[in-house]
C-alpha angles and dihedrals in degrees: 000000000000125000121198122196120189127201140169103064122134148118121308137162122250110281093030131115140237134180119213123199131195121191120197123208138171121041095005104147094095096051111120107161128037125179152151128254128180137203126197123194111284093009136098122255109266137190114257101176140330138190133196127221088262092052101255107153138201127189137190111249091240093063103036111126093016105059128051125194120203137171138211105203093188091057095037088231133135124199135200116201108199118194132173090023119200131201089249088064088070108120145107107280118213129197117223133192129184140166125253094260092050095227094126137030139178132208135206123227093256135245125233120240116188122183117192125204 
């Protein structure tokens, strides 16, 4: 079992910054990829950013240049530094972890990010 706990969400004004953190615990040795997804009301959940154990990254086009994903393998924690936030970034952000084969995945409970104009 893998447990994912997110933190760092909140309310900020447009142009501000937030840093999200997701700590994994439990049976974590097989985790390869960790990432962040988000879901806004009325929209599908979408990938924001992800990072592999060897630090290969992938970002949604909408956040490139503004968000940075990083990972501390020793702490089993993934971070999402969000700068230059826009109102359209408002969503519930979910942490995700999966193994290299992709045959299992775990999700956190989500953390709300609200960006005001």
